[in-house]
Amino acid sequence: MVDIYNRAKKLHIETNVKRVVYLIETRHEKDVNALETVRCLFAGKTKDFITAVDEKNIILVKEIKPGETSEEMDKTANMILDMLNTEAMTRAHIAYGTVVNDIKEVSRSYKEAKMALDVGKIFYSNKNVVAYSNLGIGRLIYQLPLPLCRMFIKEIFEGKSPDEFDDETLTTINKFFENNLNVSETSRQLYIHRNTLVYRLDKLQKSTGLDLRVFEDAITFKIALMVVKYMKYMESLDY
């Protein structure tokens, strides 16, 4: 802790300033162009710091002005994405932690950004920018031990796994959730008759014991799908 403050003093870095850590992961290893693009983007801002963590990850420690909102932090992340796409021809994922008030807490914001990057890959793969503060239930599931997850799935589905359902059933389930359990709107978007959707939901209820039209059952099913995603991701890292 003493070293942090001594080094900051020598380098004329203010210690009690609001900062947030952005973690930028590029698709390709040893992407020198990406690092240079990010450095050029913030070249005029002497209070922001950019460095490479490893061959695929870049850190931006950015000073936050008083009153700067999460929307503005999102804008910064999207600006970096656009620059990487156009200047460095690089696709990337960006995650950022929460705002910290002191230099000693910067490491916490980095750890949050790292978790947000991992959680984003599992549950929000369609998003290129993920904020730690918006991870929701995904953050809880990410911190569960795998044996507990396996036990949960076994208890809910009695040995079956929700990812064993056919594509039609999974599409129906996901669309039903997207439309807040609204039968009419879901059937309209799936271009099927309302009765066909009701038949599919009844069939699902018979095989799982869960009626997705009931809020509590829908929550259980949604969490189960997320838990299975998490288990698959963690198991893929082991191979």
PDB file of C-alpha atoms in Angstrom:
ATOM      1  CA  MET A   1       0.000   0.000   0.000  1.00  0.00           C
ATOM      2  CA  VAL A   2       2.871   2.383   0.862  1.00  0.00           C
ATOM      3  CA  ASP A   3       4.533   1.600  -2.501  1.00  0.00           C
ATOM      4  CA  ILE A   4       1.356   2.558  -4.367  1.00  0.00           C
ATOM      5  CA  TYR A   5       1.285   6.038  -2.842  1.00  0.00           C
ATOM      6  CA  ASN A   6       5.069   6.560  -3.089  1.00  0.00           C
ATOM      7  CA  ARG A   7       5.099   5.577  -6.768  1.00  0.00           C
ATOM      8  CA  ALA A   8       2.047   7.737  -7.490  1.00  0.00           C
ATOM      9  CA  LYS A   9       3.794  10.713  -5.856  1.00  0.00           C
ATOM     10  CA  LYS A  10       6.983  10.208  -7.922  1.00  0.00           C
ATOM     11  CA  LEU A  11       4.965   9.966 -11.150  1.00  0.00           C
ATOM     12  CA  HIS A  12       2.771  12.959 -10.196  1.00  0.00           C
ATOM     13  CA  ILE A  13      -0.385  10.858 -10.300  1.00  0.00           C
ATOM     14  CA  GLU A  14      -3.203  12.160  -8.139  1.00  0.00           C
ATOM     15  CA  THR A  15      -4.364   9.548  -5.663  1.00  0.00           C
ATOM     16  CA  ASN A  16      -7.856  10.651  -4.611  1.00  0.00           C
ATOM     17  CA  VAL A  17      -9.482  11.024  -8.033  1.00  0.00           C
ATOM     18  CA  LYS A  18     -12.537   9.190  -9.394  1.00  0.00           C
ATOM     19  CA  ARG A  19     -11.444   6.554 -11.920  1.00  0.00           C
ATOM     20  CA  VAL A  20     -12.887   3.556 -13.730  1.00  0.00           C
ATOM     21  CA  VAL A  21     -11.100   0.644 -15.412  1.00  0.00           C
ATOM     22  CA  TYR A  22     -12.026  -0.454 -18.939  1.00  0.00           C
ATOM     23  CA  LEU A  23     -10.835  -3.874 -20.081  1.00  0.00           C
ATOM     24  CA  ILE A  24     -10.597  -4.269 -23.862  1.00  0.00           C
ATOM     25  CA  GLU A  25     -10.240  -7.781 -25.253  1.00  0.00           C
ATOM     26  CA  THR A  26      -9.323  -8.119 -28.925  1.00  0.00           C
ATOM     27  CA  ARG A  27     -10.112 -11.162 -31.043  1.00  0.00           C
ATOM     28  CA  HIS A  28      -6.516 -11.728 -32.134  1.00  0.00           C
ATOM     29  CA  GLU A  29      -3.399 -12.202 -30.052  1.00  0.00           C
ATOM     30  CA  LYS A  30      -0.476  -9.751 -30.255  1.00  0.00           C
ATOM     31  CA  ASP A  31      -2.720  -7.069 -31.746  1.00  0.00           C
ATOM     32  CA  VAL A  32      -0.277  -4.141 -31.666  1.00  0.00           C
ATOM     33  CA  ASN A  33      -2.577  -2.006 -33.843  1.00  0.00           C
ATOM     34  CA  ALA A  34      -5.347  -2.192 -31.230  1.00  0.00           C
ATOM     35  CA  LEU A  35      -3.072  -0.964 -28.449  1.00  0.00           C
ATOM     36  CA  GLU A  36      -1.771   1.920 -30.577  1.00  0.00           C
ATOM     37  CA  THR A  37      -5.309   2.887 -31.638  1.00  0.00           C
ATOM     38  CA  VAL A  38      -6.479   3.106 -28.010  1.00  0.00           C
ATOM     39  CA  ARG A  39      -3.330   5.059 -27.063  1.00  0.00           C
ATOM     40  CA  CYS A  40      -3.878   7.545 -29.909  1.00  0.00           C
ATOM     41  CA  LEU A  41      -7.518   7.985 -28.924  1.00  0.00           C
ATOM     42  CA  PHE A  42      -6.532   9.152 -25.439  1.00  0.00           C
ATOM     43  CA  ALA A  43      -3.143  10.683 -26.314  1.00  0.00           C
ATOM     44  CA  GLY A  44      -4.156  14.221 -25.326  1.00  0.00           C
ATOM     45  CA  LYS A  45      -5.576  13.145 -21.976  1.00  0.00           C
ATOM     46  CA  THR A  46      -2.573  12.927 -19.656  1.00  0.00           C
ATOM     47  CA  LYS A  47      -4.653  11.754 -16.713  1.00  0.00           C
ATOM     48  CA  ASP A  48      -5.781   8.544 -18.446  1.00  0.00           C
ATOM     49  CA  PHE A  49      -3.512   5.490 -18.539  1.00  0.00           C
ATOM     50  CA  ILE A  50      -3.357   2.721 -21.153  1.00  0.00           C
ATOM     51  CA  THR A  51      -1.370  -0.502 -20.945  1.00  0.00           C
ATOM     52  CA  ALA A  52      -1.401  -4.070 -22.270  1.00  0.00           C
ATOM     53  CA  VAL A  53      -2.172  -6.782 -19.718  1.00  0.00           C
ATOM     54  CA  ASP A  54      -1.371  -9.727 -21.969  1.00  0.00           C
ATOM     55  CA  GLU A  55      -1.490 -10.610 -25.661  1.00  0.00           C
ATOM     56  CA  LYS A  56      -5.240 -10.035 -26.029  1.00  0.00           C
ATOM     57  CA  ASN A  57      -6.178  -7.570 -23.292  1.00  0.00           C
ATOM     58  CA  ILE A  58      -5.703  -3.815 -22.964  1.00  0.00           C
ATOM     59  CA  ILE A  59      -6.456  -1.774 -19.839  1.00  0.00           C
ATOM     60  CA  LEU A  60      -7.651   1.817 -19.845  1.00  0.00           C
ATOM     61  CA  VAL A  61      -7.692   3.525 -16.438  1.00  0.00           C
ATOM     62  CA  LYS A  62      -9.843   6.573 -17.104  1.00  0.00           C
ATOM     63  CA  GLU A  63     -10.406   9.584 -14.895  1.00  0.00           C
ATOM     64  CA  ILE A  64     -14.086  10.324 -14.367  1.00  0.00           C
ATOM     65  CA  LYS A  65     -15.262  13.922 -14.294  1.00  0.00           C
ATOM     66  CA  PRO A  66     -17.746  15.023 -11.578  1.00  0.00           C
ATOM     67  CA  GLY A  67     -21.278  14.190 -12.662  1.00  0.00           C
ATOM     68  CA  GLU A  68     -20.212  11.772 -15.431  1.00  0.00           C
ATOM     69  CA  THR A  69     -22.971   9.185 -15.843  1.00  0.00           C
ATOM     70  CA  SER A  70     -22.986   5.493 -16.769  1.00  0.00           C
ATOM     71  CA  GLU A  71     -24.435   6.505 -20.162  1.00  0.00           C
ATOM     72  CA  GLU A  72     -21.310   8.578 -20.806  1.00  0.00           C
ATOM     73  CA  MET A  73     -19.082   5.686 -19.744  1.00  0.00           C
ATOM     74  CA  ASP A  74     -20.995   3.499 -22.198  1.00  0.00           C
ATOM     75  CA  LYS A  75     -20.400   6.115 -24.914  1.00  0.00           C
ATOM     76  CA  THR A  76     -16.654   5.991 -24.216  1.00  0.00           C
ATOM     77  CA  ALA A  77     -16.663   2.191 -24.607  1.00  0.00           C
ATOM     78  CA  ASN A  78     -18.629   2.380 -27.871  1.00  0.00           C
ATOM     79  CA  MET A  79     -16.284   5.078 -29.180  1.00  0.00           C
ATOM     80  CA  ILE A  80     -13.311   2.755 -28.533  1.00  0.00           C
ATOM     81  CA  LEU A  81     -15.150  -0.090 -30.299  1.00  0.00           C
ATOM     82  CA  ASP A  82     -15.853   2.076 -33.355  1.00  0.00           C
ATOM     83  CA  MET A  83     -12.229   3.238 -33.531  1.00  0.00           C
ATOM     84  CA  LEU A  84     -10.921  -0.326 -33.276  1.00  0.00           C
ATOM     85  CA  ASN A  85     -13.299  -1.415 -36.041  1.00  0.00           C
ATOM     86  CA  THR A  86     -12.374   1.387 -38.432  1.00  0.00           C
ATOM     87  CA  GLU A  87      -8.721   2.161 -37.620  1.00  0.00           C
ATOM     88  CA  ALA A  88      -7.285  -1.178 -36.453  1.00  0.00           C
ATOM     89  CA  MET A  89      -9.782  -3.435 -38.297  1.00  0.00           C
ATOM     90  CA  THR A  90     -10.204  -5.286 -35.011  1.00  0.00           C
ATOM     91  CA  ARG A  91     -13.299  -6.727 -33.391  1.00  0.00           C
ATOM     92  CA  ALA A  92     -13.311  -6.387 -29.607  1.00  0.00           C
ATOM     93  CA  HIS A  93     -15.276  -6.823 -26.390  1.00  0.00           C
ATOM     94  CA  ILE A  94     -15.157  -4.117 -23.726  1.00  0.00           C
ATOM     95  CA  ALA A  95     -16.111  -4.371 -20.064  1.00  0.00           C
ATOM     96  CA  TYR A  96     -15.768  -1.840 -17.291  1.00  0.00           C
ATOM     97  CA  GLY A  97     -15.950  -1.891 -13.493  1.00  0.00           C
ATOM     98  CA  THR A  98     -17.464   0.555 -11.040  1.00  0.00           C
ATOM     99  CA  VAL A  99     -16.100   4.047 -10.360  1.00  0.00           C
ATOM    100  CA  VAL A 100     -13.552   4.145  -7.523  1.00  0.00           C
ATOM    101  CA  ASN A 101     -12.459   7.166  -5.480  1.00  0.00           C
ATOM    102  CA  ASP A 102      -8.862   6.333  -4.622  1.00  0.00           C
ATOM    103  CA  ILE A 103      -5.854   4.901  -6.455  1.00  0.00           C
ATOM    104  CA  LYS A 104      -5.676   1.898  -4.116  1.00  0.00           C
ATOM    105  CA  GLU A 105      -9.154   0.820  -5.314  1.00  0.00           C
ATOM    106  CA  VAL A 106      -8.269   0.787  -9.022  1.00  0.00           C
ATOM    107  CA  SER A 107      -7.421  -2.926  -8.760  1.00  0.00           C
ATOM    108  CA  ARG A 108     -10.994  -3.580  -7.573  1.00  0.00           C
ATOM    109  CA  SER A 109     -12.435  -1.840 -10.632  1.00  0.00           C
ATOM    110  CA  TYR A 110     -10.122  -3.981 -12.802  1.00  0.00           C
ATOM    111  CA  LYS A 111     -11.314  -7.217 -11.137  1.00  0.00           C
ATOM    112  CA  GLU A 112     -14.919  -6.119 -11.696  1.00  0.00           C
ATOM    113  CA  ALA A 113     -14.195  -5.406 -15.365  1.00  0.00           C
ATOM    114  CA  LYS A 114     -12.573  -8.844 -15.711  1.00  0.00           C
ATOM    115  CA  MET A 115     -15.619 -10.525 -14.190  1.00  0.00           C
ATOM    116  CA  ALA A 116     -17.944  -8.470 -16.417  1.00  0.00           C
ATOM    117  CA  LEU A 117     -15.980  -9.612 -19.489  1.00  0.00           C
ATOM    118  CA  ASP A 118     -16.352 -13.293 -18.507  1.00  0.00           C
ATOM    119  CA  VAL A 119     -20.013 -13.003 -17.486  1.00  0.00           C
ATOM    120  CA  GLY A 120     -20.743 -11.100 -20.715  1.00  0.00           C
ATOM    121  CA  LYS A 121     -19.292 -13.939 -22.811  1.00  0.00           C
ATOM    122  CA  ILE A 122     -21.542 -16.467 -21.105  1.00  0.00           C
ATOM    123  CA  PHE A 123     -24.883 -14.694 -20.773  1.00  0.00           C
ATOM    124  CA  TYR A 124     -24.773 -11.586 -23.003  1.00  0.00           C
ATOM    125  CA  SER A 125     -22.807 -12.766 -26.041  1.00  0.00           C
ATOM    126  CA  ASN A 126     -24.761 -10.386 -28.300  1.00  0.00           C
ATOM    127  CA  LYS A 127     -23.353  -7.360 -26.423  1.00  0.00           C
ATOM    128  CA  ASN A 128     -19.927  -5.926 -27.182  1.00  0.00           C
ATOM    129  CA  VAL A 129     -19.973  -3.573 -24.172  1.00  0.00           C
ATOM    130  CA  VAL A 130     -20.737  -4.897 -20.689  1.00  0.00           C
ATOM    131  CA  ALA A 131     -20.795  -2.934 -17.419  1.00  0.00           C
ATOM    132  CA  TYR A 132     -20.197  -4.692 -14.095  1.00  0.00           C
ATOM    133  CA  SER A 133     -23.112  -2.784 -12.546  1.00  0.00           C
ATOM    134  CA  ASN A 134     -25.531  -4.187 -15.173  1.00  0.00           C
ATOM    135  CA  LEU A 135     -24.690  -7.893 -14.910  1.00  0.00           C
ATOM    136  CA  GLY A 136     -27.829  -8.691 -12.918  1.00  0.00           C
ATOM    137  CA  ILE A 137     -28.529 -12.323 -12.124  1.00  0.00           C
ATOM    138  CA  GLY A 138     -25.661 -13.461 -14.379  1.00  0.00           C
ATOM    139  CA  ARG A 139     -23.179 -12.225 -11.774  1.00  0.00           C
ATOM    140  CA  LEU A 140     -24.809 -14.352  -9.063  1.00  0.00           C
ATOM    141  CA  ILE A 141     -24.802 -17.503 -11.199  1.00  0.00           C
ATOM    142  CA  TYR A 142     -21.161 -16.919 -12.206  1.00  0.00           C
ATOM    143  CA  GLN A 143     -20.137 -17.152  -8.547  1.00  0.00           C
ATOM    144  CA  LEU A 144     -21.912 -20.465  -7.890  1.00  0.00           C
ATOM    145  CA  PRO A 145     -19.801 -23.621  -7.494  1.00  0.00           C
ATOM    146  CA  LEU A 146     -20.360 -26.147 -10.311  1.00  0.00           C
ATOM    147  CA  PRO A 147     -21.455 -29.048  -8.022  1.00  0.00           C
ATOM    148  CA  LEU A 148     -24.275 -26.842  -6.706  1.00  0.00           C
ATOM    149  CA  CYS A 149     -25.319 -25.998 -10.288  1.00  0.00           C
ATOM    150  CA  ARG A 150     -25.411 -29.684 -11.257  1.00  0.00           C
ATOM    151  CA  MET A 151     -27.522 -30.469  -8.188  1.00  0.00           C
ATOM    152  CA  PHE A 152     -29.951 -27.662  -9.057  1.00  0.00           C
ATOM    153  CA  ILE A 153     -30.416 -28.860 -12.644  1.00  0.00           C
ATOM    154  CA  LYS A 154     -30.849 -32.459 -11.485  1.00  0.00           C
ATOM    155  CA  GLU A 155     -33.519 -31.463  -8.951  1.00  0.00           C
ATOM    156  CA  ILE A 156     -35.444 -29.263 -11.376  1.00  0.00           C
ATOM    157  CA  PHE A 157     -35.328 -31.481 -14.468  1.00  0.00           C
ATOM    158  CA  GLU A 158     -34.806 -34.904 -12.864  1.00  0.00           C
ATOM    159  CA  GLY A 159     -31.650 -35.756 -14.780  1.00  0.00           C
ATOM    160  CA  LYS A 160     -32.652 -34.098 -18.051  1.00  0.00           C
ATOM    161  CA  SER A 161     -31.057 -30.865 -19.166  1.00  0.00           C
ATOM    162  CA  PRO A 162     -32.980 -27.922 -20.665  1.00  0.00           C
ATOM    163  CA  ASP A 163     -30.485 -27.702 -23.542  1.00  0.00           C
ATOM    164  CA  GLU A 164     -31.648 -31.153 -24.685  1.00  0.00           C
ATOM    165  CA  PHE A 165     -34.898 -29.629 -25.969  1.00  0.00           C
ATOM    166  CA  ASP A 166     -35.227 -29.296 -29.737  1.00  0.00           C
ATOM    167  CA  ASP A 167     -34.626 -25.957 -31.486  1.00  0.00           C
ATOM    168  CA  GLU A 168     -38.345 -25.286 -31.948  1.00  0.00           C
ATOM    169  CA  THR A 169     -39.019 -25.656 -28.212  1.00  0.00           C
ATOM    170  CA  LEU A 170     -36.019 -23.491 -27.228  1.00  0.00           C
ATOM    171  CA  THR A 171     -37.026 -20.785 -29.737  1.00  0.00           C
ATOM    172  CA  THR A 172     -40.561 -20.824 -28.324  1.00  0.00           C
ATOM    173  CA  ILE A 173     -39.277 -20.556 -24.733  1.00  0.00           C
ATOM    174  CA  ASN A 174     -36.874 -17.705 -25.494  1.00  0.00           C
ATOM    175  CA  LYS A 175     -39.477 -15.753 -27.481  1.00  0.00           C
ATOM    176  CA  PHE A 176     -42.016 -16.248 -24.678  1.00  0.00           C
ATOM    177  CA  PHE A 177     -39.529 -14.764 -22.187  1.00  0.00           C
ATOM    178  CA  GLU A 178     -38.683 -11.887 -24.546  1.00  0.00           C
ATOM    179  CA  ASN A 179     -42.371 -10.973 -24.630  1.00  0.00           C
ATOM    180  CA  ASN A 180     -42.852 -11.059 -20.847  1.00  0.00           C
ATOM    181  CA  LEU A 181     -44.913 -14.295 -20.898  1.00  0.00           C
ATOM    182  CA  ASN A 182     -47.467 -12.739 -23.267  1.00  0.00           C
ATOM    183  CA  VAL A 183     -49.115 -15.579 -25.241  1.00  0.00           C
ATOM    184  CA  SER A 184     -50.741 -13.383 -27.922  1.00  0.00           C
ATOM    185  CA  GLU A 185     -47.599 -11.370 -28.729  1.00  0.00           C
ATOM    186  CA  THR A 186     -45.367 -14.467 -28.729  1.00  0.00           C
ATOM    187  CA  SER A 187     -47.621 -16.378 -31.127  1.00  0.00           C
ATOM    188  CA  ARG A 188     -47.767 -13.320 -33.400  1.00  0.00           C
ATOM    189  CA  GLN A 189     -43.976 -12.994 -33.524  1.00  0.00           C
ATOM    190  CA  LEU A 190     -43.516 -16.737 -34.101  1.00  0.00           C
ATOM    191  CA  TYR A 191     -46.156 -16.645 -36.891  1.00  0.00           C
ATOM    192  CA  ILE A 192     -48.116 -19.454 -35.244  1.00  0.00           C
ATOM    193  CA  HIS A 193     -51.699 -19.745 -34.013  1.00  0.00           C
ATOM    194  CA  ARG A 194     -52.274 -18.972 -30.336  1.00  0.00           C
ATOM    195  CA  ASN A 195     -53.550 -22.532 -29.801  1.00  0.00           C
ATOM    196  CA  THR A 196     -50.311 -23.947 -31.260  1.00  0.00           C
ATOM    197  CA  LEU A 197     -48.309 -21.964 -28.706  1.00  0.00           C
ATOM    198  CA  VAL A 198     -50.602 -23.105 -25.881  1.00  0.00           C
ATOM    199  CA  TYR A 199     -50.127 -26.721 -27.082  1.00  0.00           C
ATOM    200  CA  ARG A 200     -46.320 -26.304 -26.990  1.00  0.00           C
ATOM    201  CA  LEU A 201     -46.428 -24.804 -23.493  1.00  0.00           C
ATOM    202  CA  ASP A 202     -48.704 -27.641 -22.293  1.00  0.00           C
ATOM    203  CA  LYS A 203     -46.312 -30.197 -23.795  1.00  0.00           C
ATOM    204  CA  LEU A 204     -43.383 -28.530 -22.016  1.00  0.00           C
ATOM    205  CA  GLN A 205     -45.309 -28.547 -18.750  1.00  0.00           C
ATOM    206  CA  LYS A 206     -45.921 -32.293 -19.064  1.00  0.00           C
ATOM    207  CA  SER A 207     -42.237 -33.058 -19.657  1.00  0.00           C
ATOM    208  CA  THR A 208     -40.764 -30.713 -17.031  1.00  0.00           C
ATOM    209  CA  GLY A 209     -43.533 -30.063 -14.513  1.00  0.00           C
ATOM    210  CA  LEU A 210     -43.043 -26.308 -15.082  1.00  0.00           C
ATOM    211  CA  ASP A 211     -45.767 -24.088 -16.516  1.00  0.00           C
ATOM    212  CA  LEU A 212     -44.063 -21.069 -18.120  1.00  0.00           C
ATOM    213  CA  ARG A 213     -47.308 -19.072 -17.883  1.00  0.00           C
ATOM    214  CA  VAL A 214     -46.854 -19.110 -14.086  1.00  0.00           C
ATOM    215  CA  PHE A 215     -44.362 -16.460 -13.002  1.00  0.00           C
ATOM    216  CA  GLU A 216     -42.554 -18.614 -10.415  1.00  0.00           C
ATOM    217  CA  ASP A 217     -42.111 -21.523 -12.850  1.00  0.00           C
ATOM    218  CA  ALA A 218     -40.909 -19.120 -15.540  1.00  0.00           C
ATOM    219  CA  ILE A 219     -38.241 -17.713 -13.183  1.00  0.00           C
ATOM    220  CA  THR A 220     -37.071 -21.239 -12.292  1.00  0.00           C
ATOM    221  CA  PHE A 221     -36.821 -22.163 -15.967  1.00  0.00           C
ATOM    222  CA  LYS A 222     -35.005 -18.943 -16.923  1.00  0.00           C
ATOM    223  CA  ILE A 223     -32.439 -19.413 -14.151  1.00  0.00           C
ATOM    224  CA  ALA A 224     -31.998 -23.072 -15.145  1.00  0.00           C
ATOM    225  CA  LEU A 225     -31.210 -22.074 -18.753  1.00  0.00           C
ATOM    226  CA  MET A 226     -28.632 -19.565 -17.485  1.00  0.00           C
ATOM    227  CA  VAL A 227     -27.092 -22.123 -15.115  1.00  0.00           C
ATOM    228  CA  VAL A 228     -26.707 -24.601 -17.990  1.00  0.00           C
ATOM    229  CA  LYS A 229     -25.000 -21.908 -20.091  1.00  0.00           C
ATOM    230  CA  TYR A 230     -22.612 -21.205 -17.223  1.00  0.00           C
ATOM    231  CA  MET A 231     -21.847 -24.931 -16.707  1.00  0.00           C
ATOM    232  CA  LYS A 232     -21.129 -25.434 -20.416  1.00  0.00           C
ATOM    233  CA  TYR A 233     -18.805 -22.426 -20.472  1.00  0.00           C
ATOM    234  CA  MET A 234     -16.883 -23.534 -17.373  1.00  0.00           C
ATOM    235  CA  GLU A 235     -16.604 -27.115 -18.617  1.00  0.00           C
ATOM    236  CA  SER A 236     -15.295 -25.889 -21.994  1.00  0.00           C
ATOM    237  CA  LEU A 237     -12.452 -24.109 -20.163  1.00  0.00           C
ATOM    238  CA  ASP A 238     -11.376 -27.409 -18.593  1.00  0.00           C
ATOM    239  CA  TYR A 239     -10.803 -29.106 -21.940  1.00  0.00           C
TER     240      TYR A 239
END
